[in-house]
Amino acid sequence: MTDLEAPLRRAAPALLGYAAVRALGLVVLAVWSAARGKSAHTLLTARWDALWYTRVADLGYGYEIRLPNGDVHSNLAFFPLLPWLERLMHAVTPLPYADGGLAVSLLASLAAAWGIFAVAEQVYGRRAGVCAVLLWAVLPVGIVQSMAYSESLFTALAAWSLYAVLTGRWVTAGALALLAGLTRPVGLAVVAAVWVAAIASLVRERTSFTGDGTSSVRDGTSFVRDRSTAPAPGARIWPRALGMALAPLGAAGYVLWVGHRTGKGPLGYLDVQAGWRNGFDGGAAFARFIGEKFTSFPSALAGVGLIVGVGLVVWLYVVGVRQGQPLPLLVYTGVVTALALCASSYFGSKPRLLTPAFPLLLPLALALARLRTSRSAWVVGGVAVASAVYGAFWLNGSGPP
């Protein structure tokens, strides 16, 4: 058995369950779309952000739309890794750019599911790992994982970077954080997790030498009690330092390149986002949006639903803290959640923007793992059907922006 076969065999139930849930979602979408005279393929590959990514892959950066109200929508707002992979897929296969993006997303979603399993298994065990993956699959907006969007790609890179942190593979963690930073602006969450975890592990690290010359070294992942195998202090520090150095290069490199291209310096990317009316206002705009729902009775129900949804997200994070989730997971989830809820972007995007915050699901995964297998299967199956129906309804309506 190869080094890859054993972990893959352990993750197989999670991956098979994930594939089944996503296949159900795609079948329901195809049937629903056909009944409405729409193309499920078009909904997945050629609407909203998928069109912007495809244009970048085909023609590069520099395209923008000027709206009558003065807003400027520039494709510089879209980070480059997904378009690069679409271009690569187009070069090595007969697939057009849009289908290349869909293929990348589908493969990345499986990699993300495997990464989520690896993280959850590392922290809470195999059964919780399977449950975490299935819960991620049945999210109400889970259909986005099967679109030519960057959520699946980003989640895969983030999950495996966090797993590398948890297992002490600092250079790998930094390299994956670099790639995550080239995928979405929220790549800063992965960078923060790597940095905080590396600094915390260095602070915690202790070396004590006994009278016989042996040493006990805590490196964050294991103990070494042998003079011949105990790493020198420099050997323990440099992997962390290199991982920390690599982590921010993706996001910083792209932001600085945009600033240079626009001629507006290091803050030029913020101007690009402002053209889309995106920014960080601490949640003030979102709070106003919710408050406006209470001006009439029907919309007040939506306002209550939004408050409940935000409360659930906050509650899950607090439960994760109380259950002792590892520091890198808490940092990552906290940053992703803050950027999603406290940004002034289009409010319909917020559920989608929370998709990468998979550690929020770990408390629910633990609870599900404690149920009998038959009961948990019924729960997941019922939610999967509801998620598939909602995803088909959502994409055939307003859909994700």
Short mmCIF file of C-alpha atoms in Angstrom, two decimals:
data_model
loop_
_atom_site.label_atom_id
_atom_site.label_comp_id
_atom_site.label_asym_id
_atom_site.label_seq_id
_atom_site.Cartn_x
_atom_site.Cartn_y
_atom_site.Cartn_z
CA MET A 1 0.00 0.00 0.00
CA THR A 2 1.44 3.39 -1.02
CA ASP A 3 1.66 6.43 1.24
CA LEU A 4 -1.41 7.86 -0.54
CA GLU A 5 -3.59 4.75 -0.53
CA ALA A 6 -3.98 4.48 3.24
CA PRO A 7 -5.24 8.07 3.81
CA LEU A 8 -7.45 7.81 0.72
CA ARG A 9 -8.97 4.56 1.99
CA ARG A 10 -9.71 6.19 5.33
CA ALA A 11 -11.37 9.13 3.58
CA ALA A 12 -13.27 6.96 1.07
CA PRO A 13 -16.63 6.93 2.95
CA ALA A 14 -16.55 10.71 3.24
CA LEU A 15 -15.63 11.22 -0.41
CA LEU A 16 -18.22 8.74 -1.68
CA GLY A 17 -20.89 10.35 0.46
CA TYR A 18 -19.85 13.79 -0.73
CA ALA A 19 -19.94 12.73 -4.39
CA ALA A 20 -23.41 11.22 -3.91
CA VAL A 21 -24.79 14.42 -2.35
CA ARG A 22 -23.33 16.61 -5.07
CA ALA A 23 -24.57 14.24 -7.80
CA LEU A 24 -28.06 14.47 -6.32
CA GLY A 25 -27.84 18.25 -6.41
CA LEU A 26 -26.79 18.24 -10.06
CA VAL A 27 -29.56 15.83 -11.08
CA VAL A 28 -32.23 17.90 -9.35
CA LEU A 29 -30.78 21.06 -10.93
CA ALA A 30 -30.89 19.47 -14.40
CA VAL A 31 -34.51 18.36 -14.00
CA TRP A 32 -35.66 21.66 -12.49
CA SER A 33 -33.87 23.72 -15.14
CA ALA A 34 -35.24 21.62 -17.99
CA ALA A 35 -38.76 22.08 -16.64
CA ARG A 36 -38.22 25.85 -16.74
CA GLY A 37 -36.66 25.82 -20.20
CA LYS A 38 -33.19 26.70 -18.89
CA SER A 39 -29.82 25.04 -19.25
CA ALA A 40 -28.26 23.67 -16.08
CA HIS A 41 -24.89 23.74 -17.84
CA THR A 42 -25.24 27.46 -18.48
CA LEU A 43 -26.23 28.12 -14.89
CA LEU A 44 -23.12 26.31 -13.68
CA THR A 45 -20.57 27.71 -16.12
CA ALA A 46 -21.76 30.88 -17.84
CA ARG A 47 -23.47 33.23 -15.40
CA TRP A 48 -22.40 35.71 -12.75
CA ASP A 49 -18.78 35.43 -11.57
CA ALA A 50 -18.12 32.42 -13.81
CA LEU A 51 -18.32 34.73 -16.83
CA TRP A 52 -15.74 37.07 -15.32
CA TYR A 53 -13.33 34.23 -14.58
CA THR A 54 -13.74 32.87 -18.12
CA ARG A 55 -13.03 36.28 -19.64
CA VAL A 56 -9.84 36.60 -17.58
CA ALA A 57 -8.75 33.12 -18.69
CA ASP A 58 -9.44 33.93 -22.34
CA LEU A 59 -8.43 37.58 -22.68
CA GLY A 60 -6.52 38.45 -19.54
CA TYR A 61 -7.05 41.45 -17.30
CA GLY A 62 -8.13 44.92 -18.34
CA TYR A 63 -11.86 44.48 -19.01
CA GLU A 64 -14.31 46.70 -17.14
CA ILE A 65 -17.92 47.83 -17.29
CA ARG A 66 -18.97 51.38 -16.43
CA LEU A 67 -22.49 51.54 -15.06
CA PRO A 68 -24.86 54.52 -15.38
CA ASN A 69 -24.55 55.26 -11.66
CA GLY A 70 -20.80 55.70 -12.00
CA ASP A 71 -19.73 52.33 -10.60
CA VAL A 72 -16.88 50.61 -12.42
CA HIS A 73 -16.84 46.81 -12.47
CA SER A 74 -13.29 45.74 -13.32
CA ASN A 75 -12.13 42.15 -13.73
CA LEU A 76 -9.10 43.08 -11.62
CA ALA A 77 -11.34 42.30 -8.65
CA PHE A 78 -11.05 38.58 -9.49
CA PHE A 79 -7.94 36.81 -8.23
CA PRO A 80 -5.97 34.88 -10.86
CA LEU A 81 -5.51 31.24 -9.78
CA LEU A 82 -8.83 29.89 -11.09
CA PRO A 83 -8.46 31.65 -14.48
CA TRP A 84 -4.89 30.32 -14.71
CA LEU A 85 -6.14 26.79 -14.12
CA GLU A 86 -8.95 27.30 -16.63
CA ARG A 87 -6.36 28.36 -19.19
CA LEU A 88 -4.22 25.33 -18.35
CA MET A 89 -7.19 23.00 -18.64
CA HIS A 90 -8.06 24.54 -22.01
CA ALA A 91 -4.47 24.07 -23.20
CA VAL A 92 -4.19 20.37 -22.29
CA THR A 93 -7.76 19.26 -23.05
CA PRO A 94 -10.37 20.07 -25.71
CA LEU A 95 -12.53 21.76 -23.09
CA PRO A 96 -13.49 25.41 -23.59
CA TYR A 97 -12.57 27.81 -20.80
CA ALA A 98 -15.96 27.65 -19.10
CA ASP A 99 -16.01 23.86 -19.00
CA GLY A 100 -12.41 23.89 -17.86
CA GLY A 101 -13.49 26.04 -14.94
CA LEU A 102 -16.28 23.58 -14.14
CA ALA A 103 -13.83 20.65 -14.26
CA VAL A 104 -11.42 22.49 -11.97
CA SER A 105 -14.23 23.23 -9.53
CA LEU A 106 -15.48 19.64 -9.48
CA LEU A 107 -11.99 18.25 -8.86
CA ALA A 108 -11.28 20.95 -6.29
CA SER A 109 -14.52 20.16 -4.46
CA LEU A 110 -13.36 16.56 -3.97
CA ALA A 111 -9.97 17.82 -2.80
CA ALA A 112 -11.78 20.18 -0.42
CA ALA A 113 -13.92 17.35 0.93
CA TRP A 114 -10.80 15.27 1.52
CA GLY A 115 -9.08 18.20 3.22
CA ILE A 116 -12.08 18.83 5.49
CA PHE A 117 -12.08 15.14 6.41
CA ALA A 118 -8.36 15.25 7.17
CA VAL A 119 -8.73 18.28 9.45
CA ALA A 120 -11.79 16.96 11.28
CA GLU A 121 -10.30 13.49 11.69
CA GLN A 122 -7.08 14.98 13.04
CA VAL A 123 -9.02 16.92 15.68
CA TYR A 124 -12.04 14.74 16.52
CA GLY A 125 -11.64 11.35 14.85
CA ARG A 126 -12.71 9.58 11.69
CA ARG A 127 -16.46 9.46 12.30
CA ALA A 128 -16.60 13.20 12.94
CA GLY A 129 -14.52 13.69 9.80
CA VAL A 130 -17.07 11.87 7.66
CA CYS A 131 -19.91 13.83 9.23
CA ALA A 132 -18.12 17.16 8.68
CA VAL A 133 -17.72 16.44 4.97
CA LEU A 134 -21.36 15.44 4.58
CA LEU A 135 -22.52 18.55 6.40
CA TRP A 136 -20.39 20.71 4.11
CA ALA A 137 -21.93 18.93 1.12
CA VAL A 138 -25.52 19.59 2.25
CA LEU A 139 -25.13 23.29 2.94
CA PRO A 140 -28.14 25.18 1.53
CA VAL A 141 -25.83 26.90 -0.97
CA GLY A 142 -23.78 23.75 -1.54
CA ILE A 143 -24.53 23.87 -5.27
CA VAL A 144 -21.87 26.60 -5.49
CA GLN A 145 -19.30 23.86 -4.84
CA SER A 146 -20.22 22.45 -8.26
CA MET A 147 -20.11 25.75 -10.15
CA ALA A 148 -17.23 27.32 -12.08
CA TYR A 149 -16.60 29.52 -9.07
CA SER A 150 -13.54 29.75 -6.82
CA GLU A 151 -15.13 28.61 -3.53
CA SER A 152 -14.21 24.93 -3.94
CA LEU A 153 -10.67 25.69 -5.03
CA PHE A 154 -10.14 28.08 -2.15
CA THR A 155 -11.64 25.69 0.42
CA ALA A 156 -9.40 22.87 -0.80
CA LEU A 157 -6.26 24.99 -0.44
CA ALA A 158 -7.36 26.36 2.93
CA ALA A 159 -8.29 22.96 4.37
CA TRP A 160 -5.03 21.32 3.36
CA SER A 161 -3.02 24.31 4.58
CA LEU A 162 -4.74 24.03 7.96
CA TYR A 163 -4.09 20.29 8.02
CA ALA A 164 -0.42 20.97 7.31
CA VAL A 165 -0.35 23.41 10.22
CA LEU A 166 -1.98 20.88 12.55
CA THR A 167 0.58 18.24 11.58
CA GLY A 168 3.61 20.51 11.74
CA ARG A 169 4.30 20.74 7.99
CA TRP A 170 5.03 24.44 8.01
CA VAL A 171 6.54 24.89 4.55
CA THR A 172 3.64 23.03 2.96
CA ALA A 173 1.21 25.13 4.97
CA GLY A 174 2.85 28.33 3.78
CA ALA A 175 2.92 27.23 0.14
CA LEU A 176 -0.76 26.32 0.19
CA ALA A 177 -1.58 29.61 1.93
CA LEU A 178 0.27 31.38 -0.89
CA LEU A 179 -1.95 29.65 -3.44
CA ALA A 180 -5.08 30.38 -1.39
CA GLY A 181 -4.04 34.04 -1.44
CA LEU A 182 -4.02 33.90 -5.24
CA THR A 183 -7.56 32.53 -5.26
CA ARG A 184 -9.71 34.88 -3.20
CA PRO A 185 -9.23 37.99 -1.03
CA VAL A 186 -10.21 35.91 1.99
CA GLY A 187 -6.91 34.11 1.54
CA LEU A 188 -5.82 36.48 4.30
CA ALA A 189 -7.62 34.12 6.69
CA VAL A 190 -5.27 31.27 5.78
CA VAL A 191 -2.26 33.55 6.11
CA ALA A 192 -3.43 34.66 9.55
CA ALA A 193 -3.92 31.05 10.66
CA VAL A 194 -0.42 30.07 9.55
CA TRP A 195 1.19 33.07 11.20
CA VAL A 196 -0.67 32.84 14.50
CA ALA A 197 -0.13 29.09 14.77
CA ALA A 198 3.57 29.37 13.95
CA ILE A 199 4.15 32.15 16.47
CA ALA A 200 2.12 30.35 19.14
CA SER A 201 4.03 27.12 18.61
CA LEU A 202 7.35 28.93 18.94
CA VAL A 203 6.20 30.58 22.15
CA ARG A 204 5.03 27.23 23.58
CA GLU A 205 8.12 25.36 22.52
CA ARG A 206 10.33 24.33 25.42
CA THR A 207 13.64 22.53 25.50
CA SER A 208 14.98 21.13 28.75
CA PHE A 209 18.25 19.22 28.98
CA THR A 210 18.62 16.46 31.58
CA GLY A 211 21.73 15.47 33.39
CA ASP A 212 22.51 12.63 30.95
CA GLY A 213 22.43 14.95 27.96
CA THR A 214 19.08 13.87 26.53
CA SER A 215 16.46 16.42 25.67
CA SER A 216 12.71 16.74 25.61
CA VAL A 217 11.52 18.92 22.73
CA ARG A 218 7.95 20.05 22.20
CA ASP A 219 7.57 21.11 18.56
CA GLY A 220 3.78 21.38 18.49
CA THR A 221 3.28 17.92 17.03
CA SER A 222 5.47 15.43 18.89
CA PHE A 223 8.05 14.83 21.60
CA VAL A 224 11.62 13.81 20.87
CA ARG A 225 13.63 12.13 23.63
CA ASP A 226 16.88 11.28 22.01
CA ARG A 227 19.95 13.44 21.67
CA SER A 228 20.71 11.95 18.24
CA THR A 229 17.27 12.77 16.86
CA ALA A 230 16.37 15.98 18.70
CA PRO A 231 16.46 18.82 16.18
CA ALA A 232 18.70 21.79 16.79
CA PRO A 233 16.88 25.02 17.68
CA GLY A 234 17.60 26.49 14.25
CA ALA A 235 16.26 23.37 12.55
CA ARG A 236 13.00 23.78 14.45
CA ILE A 237 12.65 27.47 13.65
CA TRP A 238 13.48 27.69 9.96
CA PRO A 239 10.51 25.61 8.64
CA ARG A 240 8.14 27.90 10.53
CA ALA A 241 9.96 30.99 9.34
CA LEU A 242 9.89 29.80 5.73
CA GLY A 243 6.21 28.89 5.97
CA MET A 244 5.43 32.31 7.43
CA ALA A 245 7.43 34.00 4.67
CA LEU A 246 5.65 32.07 1.90
CA ALA A 247 2.11 32.43 3.23
CA PRO A 248 1.36 36.09 2.36
CA LEU A 249 3.18 36.19 -0.99
CA GLY A 250 0.16 35.21 -3.10
CA ALA A 251 -2.30 37.78 -1.82
CA ALA A 252 0.33 40.50 -1.39
CA GLY A 253 1.78 39.86 -4.83
CA TYR A 254 -1.55 40.17 -6.61
CA VAL A 255 -2.68 43.22 -4.64
CA LEU A 256 0.61 44.99 -5.33
CA TRP A 257 0.42 44.05 -9.01
CA VAL A 258 -3.10 45.52 -9.25
CA GLY A 259 -1.86 48.69 -7.56
CA HIS A 260 0.97 48.95 -10.07
CA ARG A 261 -1.33 48.27 -13.03
CA THR A 262 -3.89 50.85 -11.95
CA GLY A 263 -1.20 53.38 -11.00
CA LYS A 264 -2.77 53.83 -7.57
CA GLY A 265 -0.11 52.18 -5.47
CA PRO A 266 -0.52 49.55 -2.74
CA LEU A 267 -4.16 50.53 -2.08
CA GLY A 268 -5.21 50.33 -5.70
CA TYR A 269 -7.01 47.03 -5.16
CA LEU A 270 -9.28 48.70 -2.61
CA ASP A 271 -10.31 51.19 -5.29
CA VAL A 272 -11.12 48.30 -7.62
CA GLN A 273 -13.31 46.73 -4.95
CA ALA A 274 -14.94 50.08 -4.24
CA GLY A 275 -16.03 50.14 -7.89
CA TRP A 276 -18.05 47.03 -7.07
CA ARG A 277 -19.31 48.68 -3.86
CA ASN A 278 -17.32 46.17 -1.84
CA GLY A 279 -15.60 47.22 1.36
CA PHE A 280 -15.25 46.48 5.07
CA ASP A 281 -17.51 48.61 7.26
CA GLY A 282 -17.75 46.43 10.34
CA GLY A 283 -21.18 45.16 9.34
CA ALA A 284 -22.94 48.54 9.36
CA ALA A 285 -24.38 48.14 5.86
CA PHE A 286 -25.51 44.60 6.60
CA ALA A 287 -27.20 45.76 9.81
CA ARG A 288 -29.04 48.48 7.88
CA PHE A 289 -30.07 45.94 5.27
CA ILE A 290 -31.55 43.70 7.97
CA GLY A 291 -33.21 46.67 9.68
CA GLU A 292 -34.92 47.69 6.45
CA LYS A 293 -36.61 44.27 6.32
CA PHE A 294 -38.72 45.23 9.30
CA THR A 295 -40.49 48.08 7.50
CA SER A 296 -43.26 45.73 6.34
CA PHE A 297 -44.68 42.47 7.56
CA PRO A 298 -43.74 40.04 4.78
CA SER A 299 -40.15 41.23 4.61
CA ALA A 300 -39.95 41.21 8.42
CA LEU A 301 -39.97 37.42 8.26
CA ALA A 302 -36.84 37.57 6.10
CA GLY A 303 -35.29 39.93 8.63
CA VAL A 304 -35.97 37.47 11.43
CA GLY A 305 -34.47 34.70 9.32
CA LEU A 306 -31.31 36.74 8.73
CA ILE A 307 -30.93 37.47 12.43
CA VAL A 308 -31.38 33.79 13.26
CA GLY A 309 -28.84 32.85 10.60
CA VAL A 310 -26.22 35.28 11.90
CA GLY A 311 -26.93 34.14 15.44
CA LEU A 312 -26.41 30.52 14.41
CA VAL A 313 -23.06 31.33 12.84
CA VAL A 314 -21.89 33.17 15.96
CA TRP A 315 -23.20 30.40 18.22
CA LEU A 316 -21.35 27.71 16.25
CA TYR A 317 -18.14 29.70 16.53
CA VAL A 318 -18.57 30.10 20.29
CA VAL A 319 -19.27 26.38 20.66
CA GLY A 320 -16.11 25.66 18.68
CA VAL A 321 -14.14 27.81 21.11
CA ARG A 322 -15.66 26.03 24.09
CA GLN A 323 -14.95 22.63 22.59
CA GLY A 324 -11.29 23.54 22.30
CA GLN A 325 -10.84 23.72 18.55
CA PRO A 326 -7.17 24.25 17.67
CA LEU A 327 -6.05 27.86 17.46
CA PRO A 328 -5.41 27.89 13.67
CA LEU A 329 -8.97 26.73 12.99
CA LEU A 330 -10.41 29.41 15.26
CA VAL A 331 -8.29 32.13 13.67
CA TYR A 332 -9.15 31.02 10.14
CA THR A 333 -12.87 30.72 10.85
CA GLY A 334 -12.96 34.01 12.70
CA VAL A 335 -11.38 35.93 9.82
CA VAL A 336 -13.55 34.26 7.15
CA THR A 337 -16.70 34.95 9.16
CA ALA A 338 -15.75 38.55 9.92
CA LEU A 339 -14.97 39.31 6.28
CA ALA A 340 -18.24 37.71 5.14
CA LEU A 341 -20.56 39.33 7.67
CA CYS A 342 -18.85 42.69 8.08
CA ALA A 343 -18.28 43.54 4.42
CA SER A 344 -20.53 45.94 2.52
CA SER A 345 -20.72 43.64 -0.49
CA TYR A 346 -23.91 42.34 -2.09
CA PHE A 347 -25.87 40.82 0.78
CA GLY A 348 -27.11 37.85 -1.21
CA SER A 349 -23.50 36.70 -1.45
CA LYS A 350 -22.99 36.25 2.28
CA PRO A 351 -24.10 32.60 2.54
CA ARG A 352 -21.76 31.78 -0.34
CA LEU A 353 -18.90 33.71 1.24
CA LEU A 354 -19.31 31.63 4.40
CA THR A 355 -18.93 28.35 2.50
CA PRO A 356 -15.16 28.09 3.15
CA ALA A 357 -15.72 28.47 6.93
CA PHE A 358 -16.06 24.69 7.33
CA PRO A 359 -14.76 24.57 10.95
CA LEU A 360 -18.11 26.11 11.92
CA LEU A 361 -19.60 22.72 11.09
CA LEU A 362 -17.40 20.75 13.48
CA PRO A 363 -19.73 21.12 16.52
CA LEU A 364 -22.61 19.83 14.38
CA ALA A 365 -20.39 17.04 13.05
CA LEU A 366 -19.59 15.96 16.58
CA ALA A 367 -23.27 15.88 17.48
CA LEU A 368 -24.11 13.93 14.32
CA ALA A 369 -21.28 11.48 14.96
CA ARG A 370 -22.79 10.57 18.33
CA LEU A 371 -26.02 9.36 16.69
CA ARG A 372 -26.54 5.84 15.46
CA THR A 373 -25.41 5.36 11.88
CA SER A 374 -28.95 4.71 10.64
CA ARG A 375 -30.29 7.83 12.31
CA SER A 376 -27.47 10.06 11.07
CA ALA A 377 -27.98 8.66 7.56
CA TRP A 378 -31.65 9.64 7.65
CA VAL A 379 -30.76 13.13 8.88
CA VAL A 380 -28.12 13.68 6.19
CA GLY A 381 -30.33 12.18 3.49
CA GLY A 382 -33.27 14.42 4.34
CA VAL A 383 -31.13 17.55 4.46
CA ALA A 384 -29.41 16.53 1.20
CA VAL A 385 -32.77 16.41 -0.60
CA ALA A 386 -33.76 19.79 0.81
CA SER A 387 -30.39 21.25 -0.17
CA ALA A 388 -30.67 19.88 -3.71
CA VAL A 389 -34.15 21.34 -4.16
CA TYR A 390 -33.12 24.70 -2.72
CA GLY A 391 -29.99 24.81 -4.89
CA ALA A 392 -32.03 24.19 -8.04
CA PHE A 393 -34.59 26.83 -7.02
CA TRP A 394 -31.81 29.31 -6.15
CA LEU A 395 -29.86 28.98 -9.40
CA ASN A 396 -33.02 29.20 -11.47
CA GLY A 397 -33.93 32.40 -9.64
CA SER A 398 -31.65 35.17 -8.57
CA GLY A 399 -28.75 32.81 -7.94
CA PRO A 400 -25.35 33.72 -6.54
CA PRO A 401 -23.86 37.03 -7.71
#
